């Protein structure tokens, strides 16, 4: 697939500027019609999308639908249900000193949006953010990842079948195309990827003071306390760690297990992995592959320290790395120094919960945080830590609730989306005071003869 040239990008951007200036995208009926077209196109291309996800990542149809296609369809339905209410001006309280004025907030589209998506959930992460941009009334340029070229090509066909490029366009390519895009002026940049590239995006956006939403990643901790239901915890951790072969920004990155239950927990996680994928996991139709051979080699190096108690099988040519549990892990090991982004689960032990919280708080703020234990203890644990989101007695499920804001904090990102938050992310909230002319109180004007009276109201 050829890279989109600078000339084509500049023509595309100019066309979108002109189209946005026509104000057509601000019409709520137009937005609803666009969302309806978008949903119809996804349903039409569903089999092509799932086939492409299998080609690039070996995702089964079931996983592709559950973690990619259905999430976007649900997001569209949520926006179709609520958009007319979201776009209405919101009346605001007006203080007495502004009498007889009234106040309201109106929501207008930011303008031309640039949306970058990574390769791990190439359909969901590009198209889900697009839903919010459409709802807000923006024009959009989409930039999929070149590391999943089959999915990128199908998405290009889907978008072109549903929308004119002057409204929603898509460009293809790698870092050179990214550099071209960084030198263009947009009204918002929405980026999902690593913190390292997020810094590059933010630096480029700063040239034009372009607002950004950065959905990044990091090391999301998972804590299993002594009073947990071990059977449930083991099953849910095994699931969260191996969905998409662990290539999820909110996957449980490492596990802190209470010393009294660690051995039993590890055994049950291993048992559940075999229940899900069979004794020969490589042959399972439900276990995906790592994105490329370079990623497998990187992950393989992370398994050199500690004791592998389950898995550890690697086939670089097949881009296969089995679910792997590593015990006897120390915090200075390489596997604890970078986001794993693969099916490797390092296990550490704790006796007192405070030592775990001290470790988590001493490191970068994570995108997700998972705690297995009593609700009473969970309340205290979450009060003493921070993260973009999280779960109590489960993993990853918060991303599926469209009524929850999703996003990072600190090194794991800035800005939120999903549901109403997506609409707000691509909107300018504009505060308006409407002052009638039938009464004009003199208190605010010089020479302030009644300033003592004015002070009583302000």
Short mmCIF file of C-alpha atoms in Angstrom, two decimals:
data_model
loop_
_atom_site.label_atom_id
_atom_site.label_comp_id
_atom_site.label_asym_id
_atom_site.label_seq_id
_atom_site.Cartn_x
_atom_site.Cartn_y
_atom_site.Cartn_z
CA UNK A 1 0.00 0.00 0.00
CA UNK A 2 1.48 3.32 -1.10
CA UNK A 3 2.13 6.18 1.29
CA UNK A 4 -0.12 9.19 0.89
CA UNK A 5 1.93 12.04 -0.58
CA UNK A 6 2.36 15.51 0.91
CA UNK A 7 0.47 16.99 -2.04
CA UNK A 8 -2.54 14.73 -1.49
CA UNK A 9 -2.56 15.47 2.23
CA UNK A 10 -2.49 19.22 1.64
CA UNK A 11 -5.27 18.98 -0.97
CA UNK A 12 -7.33 16.84 1.41
CA UNK A 13 -6.85 19.28 4.27
CA UNK A 14 -7.74 22.29 2.12
CA UNK A 15 -10.90 20.55 0.95
CA UNK A 16 -11.90 19.81 4.52
CA UNK A 17 -11.29 23.42 5.55
CA UNK A 18 -13.63 24.58 2.81
CA UNK A 19 -16.24 21.96 3.66
CA UNK A 20 -16.17 22.77 7.36
CA UNK A 21 -16.61 26.46 6.52
CA UNK A 22 -19.92 25.58 4.84
CA UNK A 23 -21.26 24.77 8.36
CA UNK A 24 -23.00 21.63 7.07
CA UNK A 25 -21.39 19.42 9.72
CA UNK A 26 -22.87 21.58 12.48
CA UNK A 27 -26.38 20.45 11.61
CA UNK A 28 -27.46 17.79 14.10
CA UNK A 29 -29.54 15.95 11.49
CA UNK A 30 -26.46 15.72 9.29
CA UNK A 31 -24.45 14.25 12.16
CA UNK A 32 -27.13 11.67 12.95
CA UNK A 33 -27.36 10.72 9.28
CA UNK A 34 -23.56 10.35 9.18
CA UNK A 35 -23.55 8.09 12.25
CA UNK A 36 -26.30 5.99 10.69
CA UNK A 37 -24.28 5.65 7.47
CA UNK A 38 -21.22 4.75 9.50
CA UNK A 39 -23.04 1.96 11.32
CA UNK A 40 -24.46 0.58 8.07
CA UNK A 41 -20.98 0.55 6.52
CA UNK A 42 -19.52 -1.35 9.49
CA UNK A 43 -22.26 -3.98 9.27
CA UNK A 44 -21.68 -4.29 5.53
CA UNK A 45 -17.92 -4.72 6.00
CA UNK A 46 -18.11 -6.87 9.14
CA UNK A 47 -16.75 -10.04 7.54
CA UNK A 48 -13.96 -8.15 5.77
CA UNK A 49 -12.99 -6.46 9.04
CA UNK A 50 -12.82 -9.73 10.96
CA UNK A 51 -10.92 -11.45 8.13
CA UNK A 52 -8.40 -8.60 8.08
CA UNK A 53 -7.93 -8.78 11.86
CA UNK A 54 -7.23 -12.50 11.50
CA UNK A 55 -4.71 -11.86 8.72
CA UNK A 56 -2.78 -9.19 10.62
CA UNK A 57 -3.10 -10.42 14.23
CA UNK A 58 -4.71 -13.88 13.98
CA UNK A 59 -7.66 -12.72 16.02
CA UNK A 60 -10.56 -15.15 15.99
CA UNK A 61 -13.90 -13.89 14.74
CA UNK A 62 -15.25 -14.07 18.28
CA UNK A 63 -12.46 -11.93 19.73
CA UNK A 64 -12.52 -9.53 16.79
CA UNK A 65 -16.23 -8.94 17.25
CA UNK A 66 -16.09 -8.75 21.04
CA UNK A 67 -13.09 -6.41 21.36
CA UNK A 68 -13.29 -4.37 18.17
CA UNK A 69 -16.45 -4.40 16.07
CA UNK A 70 -19.12 -4.55 18.78
CA UNK A 71 -17.49 -1.80 20.84
CA UNK A 72 -17.72 0.62 17.91
CA UNK A 73 -21.31 -0.38 17.11
CA UNK A 74 -22.30 0.15 20.75
CA UNK A 75 -20.60 3.55 20.76
CA UNK A 76 -22.52 4.60 17.66
CA UNK A 77 -25.81 3.47 19.20
CA UNK A 78 -25.02 5.41 22.36
CA UNK A 79 -24.40 8.60 20.37
CA UNK A 80 -27.49 8.12 18.20
CA UNK A 81 -29.58 7.79 21.36
CA UNK A 82 -28.18 10.85 23.13
CA UNK A 83 -26.81 13.28 20.54
CA UNK A 84 -29.85 15.55 20.28
CA UNK A 85 -29.72 16.05 24.04
CA UNK A 86 -25.95 16.59 24.10
CA UNK A 87 -25.96 19.32 21.44
CA UNK A 88 -28.64 21.43 23.11
CA UNK A 89 -27.37 24.60 24.80
CA UNK A 90 -27.12 24.12 28.55
CA UNK A 91 -28.57 26.84 30.71
CA UNK A 92 -26.15 28.07 33.40
CA UNK A 93 -26.78 29.93 36.64
CA UNK A 94 -26.32 33.68 36.40
CA UNK A 95 -25.08 35.62 39.46
CA UNK A 96 -27.14 38.50 40.79
CA UNK A 97 -24.59 41.11 39.73
CA UNK A 98 -25.25 40.19 36.06
CA UNK A 99 -29.01 40.80 36.37
CA UNK A 100 -31.00 40.83 34.12
CA UNK A 101 -28.69 38.74 31.89
CA UNK A 102 -28.97 35.00 31.23
CA UNK A 103 -26.17 32.47 30.68
CA UNK A 104 -25.72 29.29 28.67
CA UNK A 105 -23.10 26.92 27.32
CA UNK A 106 -23.20 26.00 23.64
CA UNK A 107 -21.21 23.22 22.04
CA UNK A 108 -19.52 23.74 18.70
CA UNK A 109 -17.15 21.48 16.76
CA UNK A 110 -13.46 22.23 17.17
CA UNK A 111 -12.92 21.97 13.41
CA UNK A 112 -10.58 19.61 11.56
CA UNK A 113 -9.57 16.59 13.64
CA UNK A 114 -6.55 14.36 13.06
CA UNK A 115 -6.92 10.89 14.58
CA UNK A 116 -3.99 8.48 14.94
CA UNK A 117 -4.56 4.85 15.93
CA UNK A 118 -2.09 2.07 16.80
CA UNK A 119 -1.92 -1.51 15.55
CA UNK A 120 -3.08 -3.48 18.61
CA UNK A 121 -6.79 -2.73 18.19
CA UNK A 122 -6.54 -1.16 14.75
CA UNK A 123 -10.25 -1.03 13.99
CA UNK A 124 -11.71 -0.19 17.40
CA UNK A 125 -9.24 2.53 18.37
CA UNK A 126 -9.51 4.41 15.07
CA UNK A 127 -13.24 4.07 14.53
CA UNK A 128 -14.35 4.54 18.13
CA UNK A 129 -12.73 7.96 18.34
CA UNK A 130 -14.20 8.82 14.93
CA UNK A 131 -17.69 8.40 16.41
CA UNK A 132 -17.04 11.27 18.82
CA UNK A 133 -15.66 13.49 16.07
CA UNK A 134 -18.72 12.91 13.90
CA UNK A 135 -21.06 13.61 16.82
CA UNK A 136 -19.28 16.85 17.62
CA UNK A 137 -19.51 18.00 13.99
CA UNK A 138 -15.84 17.87 13.02
CA UNK A 139 -14.24 17.01 9.72
CA UNK A 140 -11.69 14.24 10.16
CA UNK A 141 -8.46 12.89 8.74
CA UNK A 142 -7.79 9.32 9.90
CA UNK A 143 -4.32 7.80 10.15
CA UNK A 144 -4.25 4.03 10.76
CA UNK A 145 -1.14 2.08 11.70
CA UNK A 146 1.03 0.67 8.89
CA UNK A 147 1.79 -2.41 11.04
CA UNK A 148 -1.68 -3.83 10.34
CA UNK A 149 -1.89 -3.12 6.59
CA UNK A 150 -4.79 -5.46 5.81
CA UNK A 151 -7.02 -3.80 8.39
CA UNK A 152 -5.87 -0.35 7.24
CA UNK A 153 -6.87 -1.15 3.66
CA UNK A 154 -10.31 -2.42 4.67
CA UNK A 155 -10.91 0.67 6.79
CA UNK A 156 -9.97 2.86 3.85
CA UNK A 157 -12.53 1.07 1.68
CA UNK A 158 -15.17 1.36 4.40
CA UNK A 159 -14.62 5.08 4.94
CA UNK A 160 -14.57 5.86 1.23
CA UNK A 161 -17.80 3.92 0.73
CA UNK A 162 -19.62 5.94 3.38
CA UNK A 163 -18.17 9.46 3.26
CA UNK A 164 -16.74 12.06 0.91
CA UNK A 165 -13.06 12.74 1.62
CA UNK A 166 -13.82 16.44 2.09
CA UNK A 167 -15.70 15.33 5.21
CA UNK A 168 -13.85 12.24 6.43
CA UNK A 169 -10.62 11.19 4.76
CA UNK A 170 -7.98 8.58 5.46
CA UNK A 171 -4.24 8.66 4.77
CA UNK A 172 -1.81 5.76 4.78
CA UNK A 173 1.87 5.41 5.58
CA UNK A 174 4.53 5.27 8.25
CA UNK A 175 6.73 7.78 10.04
CA UNK A 176 7.33 9.95 6.97
CA UNK A 177 3.60 10.48 6.57
CA UNK A 178 3.32 11.21 10.29
CA UNK A 179 5.96 13.92 9.92
CA UNK A 180 4.01 15.50 7.06
CA UNK A 181 0.85 15.48 9.17
CA UNK A 182 2.68 16.98 12.16
CA UNK A 183 3.59 20.01 10.05
CA UNK A 184 -0.02 20.70 9.08
CA UNK A 185 -2.41 22.76 11.16
CA UNK A 186 -5.31 20.91 12.77
CA UNK A 187 -7.88 21.98 15.34
CA UNK A 188 -7.46 18.86 17.49
CA UNK A 189 -5.15 15.86 17.42
CA UNK A 190 -6.36 12.60 18.93
CA UNK A 191 -3.50 10.13 19.39
CA UNK A 192 -3.46 6.59 20.76
CA UNK A 193 -0.05 4.99 21.20
CA UNK A 194 3.04 4.93 23.38
CA UNK A 195 4.08 7.67 25.82
CA UNK A 196 7.29 8.17 23.81
CA UNK A 197 5.43 8.97 20.58
CA UNK A 198 2.82 10.88 22.57
CA UNK A 199 5.54 13.34 23.55
CA UNK A 200 6.43 13.79 19.87
CA UNK A 201 2.79 14.46 19.04
CA UNK A 202 2.44 16.97 21.86
CA UNK A 203 5.59 18.79 20.82
CA UNK A 204 4.36 19.06 17.23
CA UNK A 205 0.93 20.23 18.40
CA UNK A 206 2.52 22.94 20.53
CA UNK A 207 3.74 24.75 17.40
CA UNK A 208 0.15 25.73 16.62
CA UNK A 209 -1.23 25.44 20.18
CA UNK A 210 -3.39 22.58 18.91
CA UNK A 211 -5.29 20.77 21.67
CA UNK A 212 -4.50 17.08 22.03
CA UNK A 213 -6.10 13.99 23.49
CA UNK A 214 -3.38 11.46 24.27
CA UNK A 215 -4.42 7.87 24.98
CA UNK A 216 -1.12 6.31 26.00
CA UNK A 217 -0.14 3.34 28.16
CA UNK A 218 2.28 2.17 30.80
CA UNK A 219 2.49 -0.57 33.38
CA UNK A 220 -0.96 -1.29 34.80
CA UNK A 221 -0.68 -3.08 38.16
CA UNK A 222 -2.84 -5.95 39.32
CA UNK A 223 -3.04 -6.64 43.06
CA UNK A 224 -4.52 -9.82 44.53
CA UNK A 225 -5.13 -9.61 48.27
CA UNK A 226 -5.42 -12.44 50.77
CA UNK A 227 -9.20 -12.24 51.12
CA UNK A 228 -10.01 -12.56 47.42
CA UNK A 229 -11.95 -15.29 45.64
CA UNK A 230 -8.90 -16.99 44.13
CA UNK A 231 -10.83 -19.02 41.54
CA UNK A 232 -12.51 -15.92 40.12
CA UNK A 233 -9.36 -13.80 40.31
CA UNK A 234 -7.28 -16.42 38.46
CA UNK A 235 -9.84 -16.76 35.67
CA UNK A 236 -10.24 -13.02 35.15
CA UNK A 237 -6.51 -12.30 35.26
CA UNK A 238 -5.80 -15.09 32.75
CA UNK A 239 -8.43 -13.61 30.45
CA UNK A 240 -7.26 -10.01 30.76
CA UNK A 241 -3.62 -10.91 30.22
CA UNK A 242 -4.16 -12.97 27.06
CA UNK A 243 -6.86 -11.09 25.16
CA UNK A 244 -5.08 -10.04 21.95
CA UNK A 245 -2.04 -12.01 23.22
CA UNK A 246 -1.51 -9.40 25.90
CA UNK A 247 -1.13 -6.57 23.39
CA UNK A 248 -3.56 -4.28 25.20
CA UNK A 249 -2.73 -0.93 26.74
CA UNK A 250 -4.95 -1.77 29.72
CA UNK A 251 -3.86 -5.39 30.17
CA UNK A 252 -2.71 -6.25 33.71
CA UNK A 253 1.01 -5.66 33.22
CA UNK A 254 2.36 -7.21 36.41
CA UNK A 255 0.88 -9.03 39.38
CA UNK A 256 1.40 -8.41 43.09
CA UNK A 257 0.05 -11.43 45.01
CA UNK A 258 -0.28 -11.73 48.78
CA UNK A 259 2.30 -14.20 50.06
CA UNK A 260 -0.36 -16.44 51.61
CA UNK A 261 -2.12 -17.17 48.31
CA UNK A 262 0.55 -16.60 45.64
CA UNK A 263 1.39 -20.24 44.93
CA UNK A 264 -2.24 -21.29 44.67
CA UNK A 265 -3.07 -18.25 42.52
CA UNK A 266 -0.30 -19.01 40.03
CA UNK A 267 -1.46 -22.62 39.75
CA UNK A 268 -5.04 -21.56 39.09
CA UNK A 269 -4.03 -18.94 36.50
CA UNK A 270 -2.10 -21.66 34.65
CA UNK A 271 -5.06 -24.02 34.88
CA UNK A 272 -7.41 -21.40 33.47
CA UNK A 273 -5.07 -20.64 30.59
CA UNK A 274 -5.22 -24.30 29.59
CA UNK A 275 -9.01 -24.32 29.96
CA UNK A 276 -9.28 -21.36 27.60
CA UNK A 277 -6.72 -22.38 24.99
CA UNK A 278 -6.03 -26.09 25.51
CA UNK A 279 -2.85 -27.90 26.49
CA UNK A 280 -1.23 -27.01 23.16
CA UNK A 281 -1.95 -23.29 23.09
CA UNK A 282 -0.16 -22.77 19.80
CA UNK A 283 -2.86 -24.79 18.04
CA UNK A 284 -5.76 -22.94 19.64
CA UNK A 285 -7.93 -21.04 17.14
CA UNK A 286 -8.63 -18.47 19.86
CA UNK A 287 -5.09 -17.43 20.72
CA UNK A 288 -3.78 -14.49 18.62
CA UNK A 289 -0.25 -13.75 17.47
CA UNK A 290 2.26 -11.01 18.22
CA UNK A 291 2.20 -8.23 15.64
CA UNK A 292 5.65 -8.93 14.12
CA UNK A 293 8.90 -10.82 14.66
CA UNK A 294 10.70 -7.82 16.13
CA UNK A 295 8.08 -7.60 18.87
CA UNK A 296 8.50 -11.32 19.64
CA UNK A 297 12.26 -10.85 19.97
CA UNK A 298 11.76 -7.92 22.35
CA UNK A 299 9.38 -9.94 24.50
CA UNK A 300 11.71 -12.93 24.51
CA UNK A 301 14.42 -10.81 26.14
CA UNK A 302 12.04 -9.89 28.96
CA UNK A 303 11.82 -13.56 29.96
CA UNK A 304 15.54 -13.93 30.73
CA UNK A 305 15.23 -13.02 34.41
CA UNK A 306 13.13 -14.78 37.02
CA UNK A 307 11.70 -18.29 37.04
CA UNK A 308 9.33 -19.31 34.25
CA UNK A 309 6.67 -21.44 35.92
CA UNK A 310 4.29 -21.64 32.96
CA UNK A 311 4.71 -21.20 29.21
CA UNK A 312 7.83 -19.61 27.83
CA UNK A 313 7.39 -21.11 24.36
CA UNK A 314 8.46 -18.98 21.40
CA UNK A 315 8.25 -19.40 17.63
CA UNK A 316 9.59 -16.25 16.00
CA UNK A 317 8.66 -17.31 12.47
CA UNK A 318 5.06 -17.90 13.55
CA UNK A 319 5.06 -14.70 15.66
CA UNK A 320 3.98 -16.90 18.55
CA UNK A 321 4.70 -16.41 22.22
CA UNK A 322 2.76 -18.55 24.66
CA UNK A 323 1.13 -17.14 27.79
CA UNK A 324 4.00 -17.03 30.26
CA UNK A 325 4.06 -16.69 34.04
CA UNK A 326 7.33 -15.63 35.66
CA UNK A 327 7.86 -16.05 39.40
CA UNK A 328 10.65 -14.80 41.67
CA UNK A 329 10.58 -11.42 39.95
CA UNK A 330 12.40 -8.39 41.32
CA UNK A 331 11.43 -4.83 40.56
CA UNK A 332 14.81 -4.09 38.97
CA UNK A 333 14.36 -6.79 36.29
CA UNK A 334 13.90 -5.53 32.69
CA UNK A 335 10.36 -6.96 32.62
CA UNK A 336 9.46 -4.43 35.33
CA UNK A 337 11.13 -1.47 33.61
CA UNK A 338 8.98 -1.15 30.47
CA UNK A 339 5.43 -1.81 29.38
CA UNK A 340 5.34 -5.50 28.47
CA UNK A 341 2.64 -5.38 25.78
CA UNK A 342 2.56 -9.14 25.47
CA UNK A 343 1.37 -12.32 27.23
CA UNK A 344 4.05 -12.31 29.94
CA UNK A 345 2.89 -12.05 33.55
CA UNK A 346 5.61 -11.27 36.12
CA UNK A 347 4.53 -12.16 39.66
CA UNK A 348 5.76 -10.38 42.78
CA UNK A 349 4.92 -11.06 46.41
CA UNK A 350 3.76 -8.76 49.19
CA UNK A 351 2.96 -9.11 52.86
CA UNK A 352 1.55 -5.66 53.59
CA UNK A 353 -0.56 -3.77 51.06
CA UNK A 354 1.15 -0.46 51.83
CA UNK A 355 4.43 -1.69 50.34
CA UNK A 356 2.63 -2.33 47.05
CA UNK A 357 0.96 1.07 47.08
CA UNK A 358 4.30 2.73 47.78
CA UNK A 359 5.81 0.97 44.76
CA UNK A 360 2.92 1.87 42.46
CA UNK A 361 2.92 5.51 43.57
CA UNK A 362 6.68 5.82 43.13
CA UNK A 363 6.35 5.01 39.43
CA UNK A 364 4.51 6.62 36.51
CA UNK A 365 0.74 6.90 36.83
CA UNK A 366 -0.80 3.87 35.11
CA UNK A 367 -3.57 3.75 32.55
CA UNK A 368 -5.40 1.05 34.52
CA UNK A 369 -5.36 -0.34 38.05
CA UNK A 370 -6.80 -3.68 39.16
CA UNK A 371 -7.48 -4.85 42.70
CA UNK A 372 -8.87 -8.20 43.81
CA UNK A 373 -10.13 -8.24 47.38
CA UNK A 374 -12.92 -6.97 49.60
CA UNK A 375 -14.81 -3.80 48.70
CA UNK A 376 -13.77 -2.23 52.00
CA UNK A 377 -10.09 -2.71 51.23
CA UNK A 378 -10.60 -1.69 47.61
CA UNK A 379 -11.99 1.67 48.69
CA UNK A 380 -8.82 2.36 50.68
CA UNK A 381 -6.51 1.11 47.91
CA UNK A 382 -8.12 3.30 45.24
CA UNK A 383 -8.13 6.29 47.59
CA UNK A 384 -4.36 6.00 48.02
CA UNK A 385 -3.46 5.52 44.33
CA UNK A 386 -4.30 7.05 40.97
CA UNK A 387 -4.81 5.74 37.45
CA UNK A 388 -6.75 6.49 34.31
CA UNK A 389 -9.36 3.89 35.26
CA UNK A 390 -9.62 0.43 36.67
CA UNK A 391 -11.63 -2.46 38.05
CA UNK A 392 -12.34 -4.06 41.39
CA UNK A 393 -12.32 -7.87 41.18
CA UNK A 394 -11.97 -7.87 37.39
CA UNK A 395 -9.74 -6.65 34.56
CA UNK A 396 -10.26 -4.46 31.50
CA UNK A 397 -14.06 -4.24 31.71
CA UNK A 398 -14.14 -0.49 32.33
CA UNK A 399 -13.26 0.13 28.68
CA UNK A 400 -16.56 -1.45 27.61
CA UNK A 401 -18.81 0.90 29.62
CA UNK A 402 -19.67 3.89 27.42
CA UNK A 403 -20.98 5.80 30.41
CA UNK A 404 -17.51 5.85 31.96
CA UNK A 405 -14.74 8.24 30.87
CA UNK A 406 -11.77 6.38 29.42
CA UNK A 407 -8.25 7.77 29.30
CA UNK A 408 -4.99 8.17 31.13
CA UNK A 409 -3.39 10.47 33.64
CA UNK A 410 0.15 11.81 33.64
CA UNK A 411 2.45 9.54 31.65
CA UNK A 412 -0.48 7.35 30.59
CA UNK A 413 -2.25 10.17 28.79
CA UNK A 414 -4.50 13.20 28.97
CA UNK A 415 -8.10 13.74 27.99
CA UNK A 416 -11.02 11.31 28.12
CA UNK A 417 -13.39 9.77 25.62
CA UNK A 418 -16.23 7.24 25.19
CA UNK A 419 -19.88 8.23 25.22
CA UNK A 420 -20.55 11.83 26.20
CA UNK A 421 -16.85 12.36 26.92
CA UNK A 422 -16.10 11.67 23.24
CA UNK A 423 -18.57 14.34 22.18
CA UNK A 424 -16.96 16.80 24.59
CA UNK A 425 -13.42 15.87 23.51
CA UNK A 426 -14.07 17.11 19.97
CA UNK A 427 -16.22 20.10 21.01
CA UNK A 428 -15.55 23.64 22.12
CA UNK A 429 -17.71 24.40 25.16
CA UNK A 430 -18.58 28.05 24.59
CA UNK A 431 -19.91 30.15 27.47
CA UNK A 432 -22.34 32.90 26.45
CA UNK A 433 -23.91 35.72 28.50
CA UNK A 434 -26.97 37.34 26.92
CA UNK A 435 -27.60 40.87 28.24
CA UNK A 436 -30.90 42.55 27.30
CA UNK A 437 -31.04 46.23 26.45
CA UNK A 438 -34.23 47.15 28.30
CA UNK A 439 -32.25 47.71 31.51
CA UNK A 440 -28.69 49.01 31.86
CA UNK A 441 -27.54 49.29 35.46
CA UNK A 442 -24.94 52.07 35.91
CA UNK A 443 -22.97 50.41 38.71
CA UNK A 444 -20.26 48.90 36.47
CA UNK A 445 -19.37 52.16 34.73
CA UNK A 446 -16.82 54.78 35.80
CA UNK A 447 -16.73 57.00 37.85
CA UNK A 448 -18.19 54.30 40.17
CA UNK A 449 -20.25 56.67 42.29
CA UNK A 450 -22.06 53.72 43.91
CA UNK A 451 -19.06 51.42 44.36
CA UNK A 452 -19.96 50.60 47.96
CA UNK A 453 -23.26 49.24 46.71
CA UNK A 454 -21.53 47.33 43.92
CA UNK A 455 -19.18 45.65 46.43
CA UNK A 456 -22.15 44.08 48.14
CA UNK A 457 -22.98 42.13 44.99
CA UNK A 458 -19.53 41.09 43.72
#
